[in-house]
Amino acid sequence: MARFIRNLAKGILGAIRDLAPIILVIAFFQIVVLQQPFPNLGSVLVGLACVIAGLTLFIQGLESGLFPLGEEIAQEFAAKGSLPALVAFAFCLGFGTTVAEPALIAVAAEAADVASEAGAILGTESARAEYAFNLRMVVAVSVGAAIVIGVVRIIKGWPIHWLIIGGYVTVTLMTPFAPEEIVGVAYDSGGVTTSTITVPLVAALGIGLSMAIKGRNPMIDGFGLIAFASLTPLVFVLAYGMVMS
Amino acid sequence: MEILSTLGETGISTLRDVAPIIAVLVFFQVVVLRRRLPHLGRIVRGFVYVLIGLTLFLIGLEQALFPIGETMAKQLTAASAGTSTEVRWDDYLLVYAFAAAIGFATTVAEPALISVSMKAEEVSGGALKARGLRIAVAVGVAVGVSLGCFRIVTGTPLPWYIVVAYLIVILQTFRSARSIVPLAYDSGGVTTSTVTVPVVAALGLGLASSVPGRSPLIDGFGLIAFASVFPIMSVLGYAMIASWRTRRRDAGNDTTDSSRN
């Protein structure tokens, strides 16, 4: 019980530390620069308390159960898994962690609201929910694909920059053909996939794999999975936009 | 009563969100690796925490993080817009300053970045300093978000900026040590945390809806894209400067040594 309370206190401190810079910057601009009161301050403060409590519990829960299990499986597969099983695990890990990523849920919801206000999709609640859901599925599949590419790269020892540059070229070539309103969402989707859940589990897989394979250097080969996970969503969301229009 | 129904609805959709990752881990552990689940009690408890935590976070997101970004965008544009009806980019200096401040402040304290940069210092054998790396990434995000706001105000097409940024990254890649490249590419992804993304996304959308002549659908997105590409440039740049300084210091030591002799 004492340990539980200590962990909880640590978690709350961590969440406050996450939020503190945002609150400080906003307070500075509100008080010193704008000299205006913040509207609905009460409800915003309640919401911030929800964010702190929510992130604390969320990370606590991940650390107590999911992260150790995920890291163990990742290392196990890295050490002796067969290639098809490893590839299947890599895809599922990328897909599963991305679907639950809070930042992606947030951006998909915003994108759906904007699209319905602009008349790109119907204004009903169900049309918005469907749009947000499809967007998240596309991004999750693309992250699954990214982790597979990254794992194969680590095993084969391909240099990362050719794959990334190839990705950049693909994105650049696809952009003129994609509908204008999907471009911004697509470019943003790369950054939102990799936060709270995805980074620790995916990094564990990459570093475990590059340590298990002879002749791989964790510095050169261990990093880089996250880079793929931030690039493939651009390609997939652009393609999704082209197919839908 | 309304709060309870919101809580219930959010809770159910959260359950759907979290289920896939649980299913993946349990399936691979039990079916593929044929192992028992270790510490089942702890895993179940962790799952319940994740569920409640994500539910609370999503409620706070709607009530605090989105409104914060949007309100700041509205108030800053209202305070800085000139009297003329024409949109002039230099009327919005306050917005760029706010964007840079929020980009720097949220990044420098980001836990994912702290752990990655410590790992980088370790693997590079101390050639890269964790602190320097963190500051390089934070400066990259600050410049990126600020430039992204400039783009929204001017309404120039997003792909131009990103493609030019890609070209610079490609050029830098060929001038950099091979060991820094994957790390630099990764640092683009880790900068945008769960708290930062909603605030920055709402800032962009709020800005696009308050600057005259801009549409949120076309101009509102893209800030996160800037925040993910610019750190790659700044980390590659930092590594170039670090290696140049090491070389110069070594050269400097040689000359002082020889002059002493």
XYZ file of C-alpha atoms in Angstrom:
506
model
C 0.000 0.000 0.000
C 2.796 2.384 0.929
C 4.505 1.567 -2.350
C 1.303 2.162 -4.244
C 0.911 5.613 -2.716
C 4.554 6.423 -3.389
C 4.182 5.378 -7.036
C 1.004 7.389 -7.341
C 2.679 10.475 -5.891
C 5.585 9.999 -8.294
C 3.157 9.698 -11.175
C 1.236 12.827 -10.216
C 4.508 14.760 -9.931
C 5.501 13.494 -13.376
C 2.200 14.584 -14.914
C 2.460 18.006 -13.279
C 5.994 18.342 -14.643
C 4.611 17.560 -18.117
C 1.978 20.244 -17.836
C 3.975 22.878 -15.953
C 5.781 24.325 -19.010
C 2.494 24.741 -20.889
C 0.817 26.414 -17.914
C 3.819 28.707 -17.329
C 3.975 29.861 -20.951
C 0.225 30.464 -21.091
C 0.187 32.265 -17.745
C 3.046 34.512 -18.910
C 1.265 35.449 -22.133
C -2.085 35.944 -20.385
C -0.816 38.033 -17.480
C 2.157 39.928 -18.922
C 1.462 40.212 -22.641
C -2.285 40.043 -23.231
C -3.422 41.217 -19.782
C -6.756 39.487 -20.265
C -8.625 37.006 -18.095
C -8.810 33.430 -19.403
C -12.421 32.505 -20.270
C -14.010 29.534 -18.451
C -11.009 29.297 -16.169
C -12.886 27.033 -13.736
C -13.831 24.376 -16.266
C -10.351 24.484 -17.847
C -8.773 23.902 -14.433
C -11.100 20.949 -13.775
C -10.127 19.599 -17.200
C -6.421 20.012 -16.433
C -6.937 18.100 -13.186
C -8.558 15.331 -15.262
C -5.562 15.361 -17.626
C -3.089 15.081 -14.737
C -5.043 12.313 -12.980
C -5.682 10.505 -16.259
C -2.076 10.555 -17.488
C -0.860 9.477 -14.041
C -3.118 6.415 -13.940
C -2.503 5.652 -17.622
C 1.280 5.592 -17.295
C 1.079 3.807 -13.949
C -1.024 1.102 -15.564
C 1.311 0.758 -18.558
C 4.356 0.460 -16.321
C 2.857 -2.033 -13.918
C 1.637 -4.534 -16.477
C 1.976 -3.844 -20.175
C 5.507 -2.506 -20.553
C 7.281 -5.383 -18.739
C 5.219 -7.945 -20.645
C 5.771 -6.186 -23.991
C 9.492 -5.775 -23.440
C 9.833 -9.412 -22.432
C 8.029 -10.632 -25.549
C 10.009 -8.249 -27.760
C 13.311 -9.494 -26.385
C 12.193 -13.093 -26.606
C 11.323 -12.728 -30.287
C 14.463 -10.744 -30.953
C 16.619 -13.443 -29.400
C 15.225 -16.553 -31.050
C 11.936 -15.956 -32.843
C 11.499 -17.205 -36.368
C 11.294 -14.495 -39.029
C 7.560 -14.894 -39.880
C 6.602 -14.828 -36.184
C 8.838 -11.808 -35.621
C 7.312 -9.964 -38.572
C 3.784 -10.809 -37.409
C 4.602 -9.603 -33.912
C 6.174 -6.404 -35.252
C 3.055 -5.593 -37.261
C 0.665 -6.316 -34.395
C 2.795 -4.325 -31.953
C 2.790 -1.279 -34.217
C -0.922 -1.570 -34.937
C -2.003 -2.281 -31.361
C 0.028 0.492 -29.730
C -1.051 3.100 -32.280
C -4.784 2.421 -32.051
C -4.695 3.225 -28.325
C -2.417 6.270 -28.658
C -4.182 9.215 -26.938
C -2.575 11.876 -29.169
C -3.856 10.130 -32.297
C -7.376 9.861 -30.857
C -7.240 13.604 -30.198
C -6.062 14.618 -33.665
C -8.451 12.251 -35.469
C -11.355 13.789 -33.549
C -10.222 17.331 -34.461
C -9.782 16.339 -38.104
C -13.303 14.871 -38.195
C -14.812 18.035 -36.666
C -13.010 20.256 -39.157
C -13.950 18.058 -42.117
C -17.632 18.065 -41.159
C -17.705 21.823 -40.529
C -16.183 22.411 -43.941
C -18.715 20.064 -45.542
C -16.181 17.477 -46.691
C -18.168 14.812 -44.822
C -21.730 14.791 -43.475
C -22.329 16.787 -40.318
C -23.810 13.920 -38.337
C -22.250 12.439 -35.227
C -21.943 9.006 -36.854
C -20.239 10.376 -39.996
C -17.695 12.160 -37.817
C -17.093 9.057 -35.702
C -16.647 6.951 -38.834
C -14.180 9.420 -40.372
C -12.119 9.572 -37.169
C -12.190 5.782 -36.820
C -11.079 5.172 -40.429
C -8.281 7.709 -40.087
C -7.011 5.992 -36.951
C -7.174 2.553 -38.600
C -5.206 3.789 -41.627
C -2.555 5.299 -39.379
C -2.405 2.173 -37.185
C -1.951 -0.109 -40.222
C 0.774 2.200 -41.507
C 2.651 2.072 -38.205
C 2.364 -1.727 -38.249
C 3.915 -1.684 -41.727
C 6.596 0.731 -40.517
C 7.686 -1.537 -37.693
C 7.841 -4.483 -40.096
C 10.051 -2.497 -42.504
C 12.197 -1.346 -39.589
C 12.625 -4.872 -38.230
C 13.552 -6.279 -41.648
C 16.022 -3.402 -42.018
C 17.678 -4.255 -38.707
C 17.948 -7.935 -39.669
C 19.327 -7.201 -43.151
C 21.424 -4.277 -41.965
C 20.228 -1.900 -44.703
C 21.339 1.706 -44.186
C 18.439 3.698 -42.800
C 18.881 6.883 -44.816
C 18.093 5.322 -48.194
C 14.752 4.051 -46.894
C 13.912 7.379 -45.246
C 14.943 9.368 -48.312
C 12.880 6.990 -50.443
C 9.946 7.710 -48.149
C 10.476 11.475 -48.482
C 10.550 11.175 -52.265
C 7.356 9.088 -52.234
C 5.584 11.658 -50.045
C 6.755 14.498 -52.281
C 5.562 12.733 -55.436
C 2.187 11.790 -53.928
C 1.332 15.208 -52.506
C 0.327 16.950 -55.791
C -2.124 14.142 -56.555
C -3.775 13.977 -53.120
C -6.884 16.068 -52.345
C -5.843 19.362 -50.802
C -7.798 18.903 -47.571
C -6.098 15.630 -46.641
C -2.525 16.949 -47.034
C -2.344 18.809 -43.711
C -3.875 15.929 -41.771
C -1.556 13.455 -43.490
C 1.587 15.464 -42.724
C 0.508 15.837 -39.098
C -0.314 12.157 -38.687
C 3.379 11.268 -38.723
C 4.104 13.154 -35.541
C 1.152 11.969 -33.499
C 1.699 8.240 -33.822
C 4.684 8.039 -31.588
C 4.151 9.056 -28.021
C 3.185 7.480 -24.741
C 2.631 3.827 -25.616
C 4.434 3.300 -28.897
C 7.880 4.719 -28.135
C 8.881 2.530 -25.151
C 7.627 -0.750 -26.639
C 8.973 -0.127 -30.125
C 12.327 1.103 -28.832
C 12.615 -2.056 -26.710
C 12.041 -4.183 -29.808
C 14.627 -2.308 -31.875
C 17.367 -2.251 -29.280
C 16.727 -5.878 -28.232
C 16.894 -6.977 -31.846
C 20.097 -5.124 -32.673
C 21.777 -6.510 -29.561
C 20.676 -10.075 -30.329
C 21.932 -10.082 -33.931
C 25.659 -10.386 -34.378
C 27.377 -7.500 -36.123
C 24.625 -4.966 -35.386
C 25.396 -1.862 -33.418
C 22.550 -0.645 -31.143
C 23.511 2.966 -31.891
C 23.229 2.562 -35.659
C 20.623 -0.165 -35.944
C 18.645 0.057 -32.714
C 17.267 3.510 -33.302
C 15.270 4.216 -36.396
C 12.050 2.272 -35.838
C 10.366 5.439 -34.599
C 11.603 7.272 -37.682
C 9.767 4.785 -39.912
C 6.691 5.023 -37.705
C 6.644 8.794 -38.247
C 7.026 8.534 -42.022
C 4.727 5.734 -43.252
C 1.532 7.378 -41.899
C 2.119 10.232 -44.376
C 2.229 7.816 -47.293
C -0.772 5.785 -46.116
C -3.006 8.756 -45.229
C -2.198 10.457 -48.556
C -3.073 7.199 -50.348
C -6.277 6.926 -48.298
C -7.240 10.456 -49.336
C -6.576 9.658 -53.004
C -8.680 6.481 -52.836
C -11.568 8.211 -51.061
C -11.845 11.133 -53.465
C -26.133 12.892 -14.454
C -24.764 14.220 -17.707
C -21.234 13.821 -16.400
C -21.947 10.176 -15.576
C -23.193 9.419 -19.079
C -20.168 11.180 -20.642
C -17.945 9.155 -18.345
C -19.694 5.927 -19.328
C -19.564 6.634 -23.063
C -15.917 7.674 -22.988
C -15.136 4.621 -20.872
C -16.686 2.226 -23.379
C -14.890 3.734 -26.361
C -11.659 3.667 -24.344
C -12.137 -0.042 -23.738
C -12.320 -0.515 -27.504
C -9.155 1.556 -27.937
C -7.070 -0.332 -25.430
C -8.283 -3.855 -26.243
C -6.039 -4.420 -29.339
C -2.733 -3.942 -27.550
C -3.818 -6.263 -24.721
C -4.964 -8.854 -27.254
C -1.649 -8.648 -29.145
C 0.499 -9.137 -26.068
C -1.617 -11.949 -24.584
C -1.859 -13.753 -27.932
C 1.885 -13.720 -28.580
C 2.778 -14.662 -25.021
C 0.255 -17.488 -24.595
C -0.320 -18.840 -28.112
C 2.927 -18.189 -29.980
C 5.545 -18.324 -27.254
C 3.460 -20.784 -25.190
C 4.209 -19.220 -21.862
C 2.133 -18.398 -18.830
C 1.339 -14.769 -18.191
C 3.642 -13.600 -15.410
C 2.060 -11.574 -12.576
C -1.473 -11.869 -13.928
C -2.849 -9.800 -11.039
C -0.535 -6.912 -11.833
C -1.401 -7.008 -15.520
C -5.139 -6.920 -14.814
C -4.671 -4.049 -12.365
C -2.524 -2.202 -14.905
C -5.209 -2.664 -17.525
C -7.854 -1.144 -15.232
C -5.567 1.850 -14.536
C -4.946 2.359 -18.247
C -8.676 2.299 -18.880
C -9.607 4.807 -16.163
C -6.587 6.965 -16.965
C -7.312 7.237 -20.680
C -10.992 7.983 -19.977
C -10.081 10.842 -17.639
C -7.462 12.117 -20.094
C -9.958 12.247 -22.959
C -12.452 14.180 -20.814
C -9.717 16.632 -19.827
C -8.690 16.891 -23.474
C -12.125 18.215 -24.502
C -12.455 20.423 -21.472
C -8.952 21.850 -21.132
C -6.308 21.075 -23.760
C -8.329 21.875 -26.907
C -9.893 25.047 -25.430
C -6.464 26.256 -24.233
C -4.909 26.059 -27.692
C -7.933 27.574 -29.383
C -8.412 30.413 -26.886
C -4.756 31.381 -27.024
C -4.889 31.485 -30.829
C -8.018 33.668 -30.775
C -6.802 36.087 -28.095
C -3.348 36.448 -29.629
C -4.697 37.150 -33.112
C -7.240 39.593 -31.697
C -4.465 41.392 -29.825
C -2.090 41.510 -32.770
C -4.278 41.960 -35.855
C -3.713 45.357 -37.455
C -6.433 47.833 -38.358
C -6.164 47.179 -42.085
C -8.308 44.409 -43.533
C -5.326 43.063 -45.423
C -3.477 40.203 -43.700
C 0.119 41.186 -43.057
C 2.447 38.547 -41.703
C 4.293 40.929 -39.377
C 1.079 41.810 -37.539
C 1.221 38.432 -35.886
C 4.618 38.553 -34.183
C 2.980 37.750 -30.838
C 1.604 34.513 -32.256
C 5.054 33.434 -33.488
C 6.584 34.282 -30.108
C 3.931 32.268 -28.285
C 4.363 29.322 -30.668
C 8.125 29.309 -30.158
C 7.776 29.559 -26.374
C 5.271 26.725 -26.140
C 7.297 24.548 -28.528
C 10.507 25.019 -26.575
C 8.961 24.692 -23.104
C 6.980 21.535 -23.789
C 9.842 19.781 -25.547
C 12.689 20.450 -23.178
C 10.822 18.701 -20.322
C 9.455 15.831 -22.437
C 10.157 12.498 -20.654
C 10.462 10.485 -23.898
C 13.117 12.921 -25.117
C 15.006 12.852 -21.808
C 15.247 9.060 -21.920
C 16.252 8.987 -25.601
C 18.933 11.646 -25.151
C 20.398 9.888 -22.118
C 20.543 6.699 -24.116
C 22.240 8.596 -26.934
C 24.909 10.022 -24.642
C 25.532 6.504 -23.357
C 25.775 4.829 -26.767
C 27.859 7.608 -28.308
C 30.399 7.241 -25.499
C 29.866 10.806 -24.264
C 30.590 12.496 -27.603
C 27.021 13.818 -27.574
C 25.803 15.472 -24.401
C 22.248 14.632 -23.288
C 21.626 18.270 -22.349
C 22.882 19.640 -25.651
C 20.762 17.164 -27.546
C 17.644 18.116 -25.596
C 18.231 21.808 -26.245
C 18.884 21.128 -29.932
C 15.580 19.275 -30.239
C 13.675 21.935 -28.279
C 15.094 24.733 -30.468
C 14.117 22.703 -33.517
C 10.526 22.369 -32.296
C 10.345 26.065 -31.350
C 11.532 27.203 -34.788
C 9.289 24.632 -36.477
C 6.053 25.557 -34.697
C 6.784 29.253 -35.115
C 7.419 28.877 -38.846
C 4.292 26.736 -39.065
C 2.256 29.632 -37.622
C 3.853 31.974 -40.171
C 2.692 29.572 -42.872
C -0.876 29.572 -41.556
C -0.936 33.383 -41.416
C 0.420 33.765 -44.932
C -1.615 30.836 -46.281
C 1.326 29.470 -48.281
C 1.114 25.762 -49.188
C 2.357 23.333 -46.544
C 4.117 20.912 -48.953
C 6.614 23.584 -50.083
C 7.938 24.021 -46.568
C 8.028 20.325 -45.770
C 9.665 19.354 -49.062
C 12.363 22.001 -48.624
C 12.885 20.736 -45.073
C 13.225 17.197 -46.448
C 15.850 18.392 -48.948
C 17.864 20.043 -46.181
C 17.627 16.877 -44.068
C 18.843 14.783 -47.017
C 21.802 17.118 -47.630
C 22.689 17.089 -43.928
C 22.423 13.286 -43.823
C 25.250 12.952 -46.308
C 27.448 15.372 -44.364
C 26.877 13.688 -40.983
C 28.531 10.830 -39.141
C 26.646 7.616 -39.834
C 26.052 6.899 -36.152
C 23.992 10.026 -35.499
C 21.588 9.599 -38.418
C 19.062 7.075 -36.984
C 18.978 8.940 -33.689
C 18.324 12.243 -35.432
C 15.516 10.726 -37.500
C 13.975 9.285 -34.328
C 14.137 12.579 -32.474
C 11.547 13.969 -34.851
C 9.025 11.427 -33.666
C 9.571 11.585 -29.940
C 9.193 15.329 -29.533
C 5.454 15.489 -29.897
C 4.018 14.250 -26.633
C 0.501 13.400 -25.596
C -0.027 16.770 -23.927
C 1.706 18.875 -26.585
C -0.086 17.450 -29.628
C -3.647 18.523 -28.685
C -2.551 22.005 -27.578
C -0.479 22.613 -30.722
C -3.126 21.138 -33.043
C -5.807 23.348 -31.490
C -3.477 26.365 -31.778
C -3.166 25.797 -35.514
C -6.894 25.283 -36.046
C -7.760 28.307 -33.895
C -5.271 30.435 -35.821
C -6.622 29.304 -39.192
C -10.184 30.138 -38.164
C -9.351 33.603 -36.768
C -6.991 34.927 -39.446
C -9.190 36.362 -42.232
C -9.182 34.368 -45.454
C -7.799 31.142 -43.984
C -9.716 27.870 -43.860
C -9.147 25.447 -40.980
C -9.503 22.510 -43.366
C -6.722 23.623 -45.716
C -4.513 25.745 -43.465
C -5.254 24.524 -39.938
C -3.189 21.346 -39.905
C 0.547 21.059 -40.329
C 1.999 22.450 -37.103
C 2.785 18.949 -35.833
C 4.454 18.153 -39.154
C 6.762 21.164 -38.646
C 7.416 20.055 -35.069
C 8.469 16.613 -36.330
C 10.770 17.630 -39.192
C 12.685 20.543 -37.704
C 14.216 18.607 -34.783
C 15.840 16.258 -37.324
C 17.627 19.264 -38.832
C 18.626 20.725 -35.491
C 19.960 17.405 -34.156
C 22.016 16.790 -37.323
C 23.232 20.378 -37.056
C 24.118 19.933 -33.389
C 26.098 16.787 -34.163
C 28.016 18.617 -36.932
C 28.881 21.483 -34.589
C 29.857 19.054 -31.797
C 32.257 17.132 -34.031
C 33.668 20.364 -35.481
C 34.300 21.696 -31.968
C 35.952 18.466 -30.844
C 38.247 18.617 -33.863
C 39.085 22.278 -33.272
C 39.751 21.661 -29.577
C 42.065 18.787 -30.438
C 43.856 20.970 -32.965
C 44.036 23.757 -30.359
C 45.541 21.417 -27.791
C 48.171 20.343 -30.284
C 49.283 23.927 -30.911
C 49.411 24.853 -27.205
C 51.371 21.680 -26.535
C 53.881 22.470 -29.246
C 54.230 26.109 -28.163
C 54.936 24.953 -24.604
C 57.677 22.756 -25.905
